[in-house]
Short mmCIF file of C-alpha atoms and ligand atoms in Angstrom, two decimals:
data_model
loop_
_atom_site.label_atom_id
_atom_site.label_comp_id
_atom_site.label_asym_id
_atom_site.label_seq_id
_atom_site.Cartn_x
_atom_site.Cartn_y
_atom_site.Cartn_z
CA MET A 1322 74.93 -81.18 196.88
CA SER A 1323 77.07 -81.31 199.97
CA LYS A 1324 75.10 -82.93 202.82
CA SER A 1325 77.64 -83.80 205.39
CA HIS A 1326 77.29 -80.38 207.35
CA TYR A 1327 73.84 -81.13 208.05
CA SER A 1328 73.10 -80.70 211.73
CA SER A 1329 69.73 -80.63 212.45
CA ILE A 1330 67.53 -82.83 210.63
CA VAL A 1331 63.70 -83.25 210.50
CA VAL A 1332 62.08 -86.39 208.94
CA LEU A 1333 58.43 -86.77 208.32
CA THR A 1334 57.17 -90.19 207.55
CA GLY A 1335 54.23 -91.47 206.34
CA ALA A 1336 52.21 -94.68 205.54
CA GLY A 1337 54.57 -95.69 202.67
CA ILE A 1338 57.61 -96.40 204.93
CA SER A 1339 55.42 -99.01 206.81
CA ALA A 1340 54.07 -100.59 203.59
CA GLU A 1341 57.15 -102.86 203.07
CA SER A 1342 56.51 -104.10 206.79
CA GLY A 1343 53.09 -105.03 205.50
CA ILE A 1344 50.87 -102.33 206.83
CA LYS A 1345 48.57 -101.17 204.32
CA THR A 1346 48.54 -97.37 203.39
CA PHE A 1347 45.39 -95.23 203.32
CA ARG A 1348 45.09 -93.83 199.89
CA ASP A 1349 47.23 -96.35 197.48
CA GLN A 1350 45.35 -99.07 195.41
CA GLY A 1351 43.80 -101.59 198.12
CA GLY A 1352 44.35 -98.67 200.87
CA LEU A 1353 42.42 -98.55 204.17
CA TRP A 1354 40.42 -95.82 202.92
CA GLU A 1355 39.06 -98.02 199.83
CA SER A 1356 37.48 -100.51 202.32
CA HIS A 1357 36.52 -98.15 205.02
CA ARG A 1358 34.82 -94.87 204.80
CA LEU A 1359 36.66 -92.58 207.28
CA GLU A 1360 33.63 -90.72 208.38
CA ASP A 1361 32.48 -94.18 209.84
CA VAL A 1362 35.59 -94.91 212.10
CA ALA A 1363 38.10 -92.08 212.11
CA THR A 1364 36.13 -88.97 213.46
CA PRO A 1365 34.97 -88.14 217.17
CA GLU A 1366 31.32 -88.06 215.56
CA ALA A 1367 31.84 -91.92 214.52
CA PHE A 1368 32.99 -92.73 217.94
CA GLN A 1369 29.87 -91.02 219.20
CA ARG A 1370 27.73 -92.69 217.08
CA ASP A 1371 29.02 -96.58 216.83
CA SER A 1372 32.10 -96.62 219.57
CA ALA A 1373 32.03 -100.61 219.18
CA LEU A 1374 32.65 -100.13 215.17
CA VAL A 1375 35.50 -97.72 215.92
CA GLN A 1376 36.85 -99.84 218.42
CA ARG A 1377 36.75 -102.78 216.50
CA PHE A 1378 38.25 -100.89 213.36
CA TYR A 1379 41.59 -100.00 215.73
CA ASN A 1380 41.52 -103.18 217.41
CA GLU A 1381 42.02 -104.99 213.87
CA ARG A 1382 45.04 -102.54 213.45
CA ARG A 1383 46.48 -103.14 216.63
CA ALA A 1384 46.26 -106.73 216.29
CA GLN A 1385 48.59 -106.61 213.44
CA LEU A 1386 51.68 -104.99 215.22
CA PRO A 1387 52.86 -108.11 216.74
CA LEU A 1388 52.77 -109.72 213.23
CA VAL A 1389 55.02 -106.72 211.34
CA GLU A 1390 58.68 -105.83 211.79
CA PRO A 1391 60.54 -102.59 211.01
CA ASN A 1392 61.87 -102.47 207.87
CA ASP A 1393 65.19 -101.39 206.33
CA GLY A 1394 63.77 -97.71 205.80
CA HIS A 1395 62.93 -97.43 209.68
CA LEU A 1396 66.21 -99.07 210.87
CA ALA A 1397 68.29 -96.50 208.67
CA LEU A 1398 66.34 -93.54 210.44
CA ALA A 1399 67.28 -94.99 213.76
CA ARG A 1400 71.00 -95.19 212.50
CA LEU A 1401 70.46 -91.41 211.12
CA GLU A 1402 69.60 -90.19 214.70
CA LYS A 1403 72.48 -91.92 215.95
CA ALA A 1404 75.16 -90.28 213.41
CA VAL A 1405 73.28 -86.73 213.68
CA PRO A 1406 71.87 -86.60 217.23
CA GLY A 1407 69.77 -83.39 216.09
CA THR A 1408 67.62 -85.56 213.95
CA LEU A 1409 63.98 -85.70 214.64
CA VAL A 1410 61.38 -88.09 213.20
CA ILE A 1411 57.84 -87.01 212.95
CA THR A 1412 55.65 -89.71 212.06
CA GLN A 1413 51.88 -89.77 210.79
CA ASN A 1414 51.90 -93.47 211.60
CA VAL A 1415 50.04 -94.73 214.43
CA ASP A 1416 52.28 -98.15 214.10
CA ASP A 1417 55.41 -98.80 216.69
CA LEU A 1418 57.67 -99.51 213.73
CA HIS A 1419 60.10 -96.43 214.34
CA GLU A 1420 60.48 -96.95 218.19
CA ARG A 1421 60.88 -100.92 217.55
CA ALA A 1422 63.83 -99.97 214.78
CA GLY A 1423 65.74 -97.66 217.53
CA SER A 1424 64.28 -94.06 216.98
CA HIS A 1425 63.91 -92.43 220.20
CA HIS A 1426 63.54 -88.52 219.21
CA LEU A 1427 60.04 -89.22 217.67
CA ILE A 1428 56.76 -87.53 217.74
CA HIS A 1429 53.76 -89.44 216.55
CA MET A 1430 51.67 -86.73 215.46
CA HIS A 1431 48.66 -88.65 214.90
CA GLY A 1432 48.65 -90.86 218.07
CA GLU A 1433 49.59 -94.48 218.89
CA LEU A 1434 47.78 -97.47 218.26
CA SER A 1435 49.39 -99.21 221.16
CA LYS A 1436 47.77 -96.82 223.63
CA ALA A 1437 44.15 -95.61 224.72
CA ARG A 1438 43.17 -92.33 226.40
CA CYS A 1439 40.68 -91.50 228.96
CA VAL A 1440 37.79 -89.51 227.35
CA LYS A 1441 37.49 -87.17 230.28
CA SER A 1442 41.22 -86.68 231.94
CA GLY A 1443 43.01 -87.44 228.89
CA GLN A 1444 44.97 -89.90 230.66
CA LEU A 1445 47.13 -92.51 228.41
CA PHE A 1446 46.67 -96.36 229.16
CA ARG A 1447 48.67 -98.98 227.24
CA VAL A 1448 46.30 -101.32 225.67
CA LYS A 1449 46.85 -104.87 226.65
CA GLU A 1450 43.54 -106.31 225.34
CA PRO A 1451 41.11 -105.28 222.50
CA LEU A 1452 38.98 -102.39 223.35
CA SER A 1453 35.26 -102.33 223.33
CA GLU A 1454 32.41 -99.84 223.81
CA HIS A 1455 32.61 -101.02 227.59
CA SER A 1456 36.15 -100.35 228.03
CA LEU A 1457 36.62 -98.10 231.09
CA CYS A 1458 39.51 -96.27 232.33
CA THR A 1459 41.00 -96.50 236.12
CA CYS A 1460 41.59 -92.88 236.68
CA CYS A 1461 38.49 -91.28 237.43
CA VAL A 1462 35.57 -92.05 239.78
CA PRO A 1463 33.21 -93.33 238.26
CA ALA A 1464 35.44 -94.43 235.50
CA ASN A 1465 34.98 -92.94 232.08
CA LEU A 1466 35.17 -94.53 228.62
CA LEU A 1467 38.50 -95.42 226.94
CA ARG A 1468 39.01 -94.04 223.27
CA PRO A 1469 41.73 -95.10 221.05
CA HIS A 1470 44.92 -92.88 221.34
CA ILE A 1471 44.27 -91.53 217.71
CA VAL A 1472 43.83 -88.34 216.06
CA TRP A 1473 40.69 -88.22 214.31
CA PHE A 1474 39.72 -85.98 211.53
CA GLY A 1475 38.83 -82.70 213.10
CA GLU A 1476 41.13 -83.00 215.90
CA MET A 1477 44.46 -81.42 216.70
CA PRO A 1478 47.60 -83.07 215.76
CA LEU A 1479 49.72 -84.04 218.64
CA GLY A 1480 53.28 -82.23 219.63
CA LEU A 1481 52.77 -79.22 217.30
CA ASP A 1482 54.41 -76.65 219.29
CA ARG A 1483 57.69 -78.88 219.28
CA ILE A 1484 57.27 -79.76 215.60
CA PHE A 1485 57.12 -76.15 214.23
CA HIS A 1486 60.20 -75.13 216.42
CA ALA A 1487 62.25 -77.83 214.92
CA LEU A 1488 60.92 -77.13 211.53
CA ALA A 1489 62.16 -73.49 212.05
CA GLN A 1490 65.85 -74.77 213.22
CA CYS A 1491 66.42 -77.46 210.75
CA ASP A 1492 68.86 -77.34 208.10
CA LEU A 1493 67.40 -80.68 206.11
CA PHE A 1494 64.01 -81.88 205.80
CA ILE A 1495 63.05 -85.10 204.47
CA ALA A 1496 59.57 -86.66 203.71
CA ILE A 1497 59.10 -90.11 203.34
CA GLY A 1498 56.32 -92.15 201.86
CA THR A 1499 53.38 -89.52 202.46
CA SER A 1500 51.06 -88.31 199.94
CA GLY A 1501 50.88 -84.88 201.17
CA GLN A 1502 47.08 -84.76 201.48
CA VAL A 1503 46.18 -84.18 205.23
CA TYR A 1504 47.35 -81.08 206.65
CA PRO A 1505 49.34 -79.69 208.79
CA ALA A 1506 51.79 -82.29 207.83
CA ALA A 1507 51.51 -81.63 204.38
CA GLY A 1508 52.60 -78.19 204.98
CA PHE A 1509 55.69 -78.91 207.01
CA VAL A 1510 57.52 -78.47 203.88
CA ASP A 1511 56.77 -75.09 203.13
CA GLU A 1512 57.82 -74.05 206.69
CA ALA A 1513 61.24 -75.84 206.44
CA ALA A 1514 61.95 -74.34 203.20
CA SER A 1515 60.98 -70.63 204.07
CA GLN A 1516 63.40 -71.20 206.99
CA GLY A 1517 66.33 -72.31 204.42
CA ALA A 1518 66.12 -76.15 204.82
CA TYR A 1519 67.06 -78.21 201.93
CA CYS A 1520 64.19 -80.50 201.30
CA ILE A 1521 64.30 -84.06 199.89
CA GLU A 1522 61.33 -86.43 199.15
CA ILE A 1523 61.65 -90.22 199.28
CA ASN A 1524 58.41 -91.65 197.61
CA ALA A 1525 57.47 -94.49 195.46
CA ASP A 1526 55.43 -92.24 193.05
CA ASN A 1527 54.78 -88.57 192.74
CA SER A 1528 52.75 -87.09 195.84
CA HIS A 1529 50.55 -84.06 195.69
CA ILE A 1530 53.00 -81.89 197.45
CA SER A 1531 56.27 -83.02 194.98
CA ASP A 1532 56.76 -79.98 193.41
CA ARG A 1533 57.75 -78.01 196.61
CA PHE A 1534 60.82 -80.27 197.18
CA ASP A 1535 64.62 -79.44 195.98
CA GLU A 1536 65.18 -83.29 195.55
CA HIS A 1537 63.10 -86.09 194.58
CA ARG A 1538 63.90 -89.92 195.06
CA ARG A 1539 61.72 -92.10 193.58
CA GLY A 1540 61.51 -95.62 194.80
CA PRO A 1541 60.73 -97.83 197.75
CA ALA A 1542 61.47 -96.53 201.18
CA SER A 1543 63.29 -99.69 202.36
CA ILE A 1544 65.96 -99.10 199.50
CA GLU A 1545 66.01 -95.27 199.18
CA VAL A 1546 65.99 -94.54 202.93
CA PRO A 1547 69.17 -96.39 203.53
CA LYS A 1548 70.74 -95.10 200.54
CA LEU A 1549 70.31 -91.61 201.76
CA VAL A 1550 71.32 -92.13 205.29
CA LYS A 1551 74.55 -93.90 203.87
CA GLU A 1552 75.22 -90.64 202.02
CA LEU A 1553 74.48 -88.48 204.91
CA CYS A 1554 76.42 -90.28 207.68
CA GLY A 1555 78.57 -92.63 205.78
CA HIS A 1556 76.90 -96.11 206.99
P1 OAD B 1033 48.65 -92.06 201.94
O1 OAD B 1033 48.18 -93.57 201.96
O2 OAD B 1033 47.92 -91.11 202.04
O3 OAD B 1033 49.98 -92.34 201.11
C1 OAD B 1033 50.91 -93.14 201.04
C2 OAD B 1033 52.12 -92.73 200.46
O4 OAD B 1033 53.21 -93.70 200.26
C3 OAD B 1033 51.76 -92.34 198.88
O5 OAD B 1033 52.21 -91.32 198.34
C4 OAD B 1033 52.55 -93.61 198.20
O6 OAD B 1033 53.17 -93.31 197.02
C5 OAD B 1033 53.71 -93.75 199.09
N1 OAD B 1033 54.11 -95.12 199.28
C6 OAD B 1033 53.74 -96.10 198.97
N2 OAD B 1033 54.47 -97.27 199.16
C7 OAD B 1033 55.64 -96.84 199.61
C8 OAD B 1033 57.02 -97.37 199.46
N3 OAD B 1033 57.23 -98.73 199.55
N4 OAD B 1033 58.15 -96.73 199.68
C9 OAD B 1033 58.03 -95.16 199.38
N5 OAD B 1033 56.69 -94.84 199.54
C10 OAD B 1033 55.52 -95.71 199.49
O7 OAD B 1033 49.16 -91.88 203.58
P2 OAD B 1033 49.46 -90.88 204.53
O8 OAD B 1033 50.40 -89.68 203.49
O9 OAD B 1033 50.58 -91.31 205.84
O10 OAD B 1033 45.76 -89.88 209.37
O11 OAD B 1033 48.44 -90.36 204.98
C11 OAD B 1033 48.29 -89.18 205.98
C12 OAD B 1033 47.35 -89.59 207.21
O12 OAD B 1033 45.96 -89.95 206.16
C13 OAD B 1033 47.46 -90.65 207.97
O13 OAD B 1033 48.42 -90.52 208.87
C14 OAD B 1033 46.05 -90.94 208.11
C15 OAD B 1033 45.41 -90.85 207.14
O14 OAD B 1033 44.18 -90.46 207.18
C16 OAD B 1033 44.89 -90.28 210.28
O15 OAD B 1033 44.45 -91.31 210.20
C17 OAD B 1033 44.46 -88.95 211.29
#
């Protein structure tokens, strides 16, 4: 395969790229959805029913961020963006490890832990302290509740227009560390492939969508991503 000519690369990342930084995945053994029912913490109905519980769940996730660092996988993707400026990283992850590694052309399609959102106006706020069921916005009078800036099940992912535009243009699509069980992200490979992009999957294991890729690289993201980036851009 000749890869050096790729000029428009779309990378989709999932929890697997952050696993070696110490952030739990969702569906691996010991993953988050083993210890929490997603219906209790990751739906709009859960927030209506028990906002204190939902806020606590995301407070715990957010509190981890200062304790973890980007790994060689995140760092390699930032190098790829420098070498191939058409590179877009779409992440399902709500941590901030891609931006801390130096990726700029980045879409957080499932939201960001570091931000909260006014339930009425949608204005975003950087979260400086743990949120509670009493946390209020400063954009409305009277003030409204703040919710985590997270896309919950049943809600529309963010940035889909930009994402589908990029998928339609790309000549290389790479999915890293995602189990392929959550749509629409799990369908991005089909979109890219139907437009003629070459599709590579990097995963520690088989995923639900492995058969849709042209090439598979089995192994930890911290090893496999730098290896691929080196092949693509020489460093
Ligand atoms: P999952 O937990 O479903 O899948 C993690 C994937 O990463 C699995 O396929 C693992 O084999 C792989 N993996 C684990 N460690 C790895 C490593 N070190 N290197 C490479 N691969 C590794 O996570 P996602 O697919 O990201 O959504 O989950 C998608 C969405 O489901 C999340 O964004 C979240 C969740 O519910 C929301 O909360 C909206």
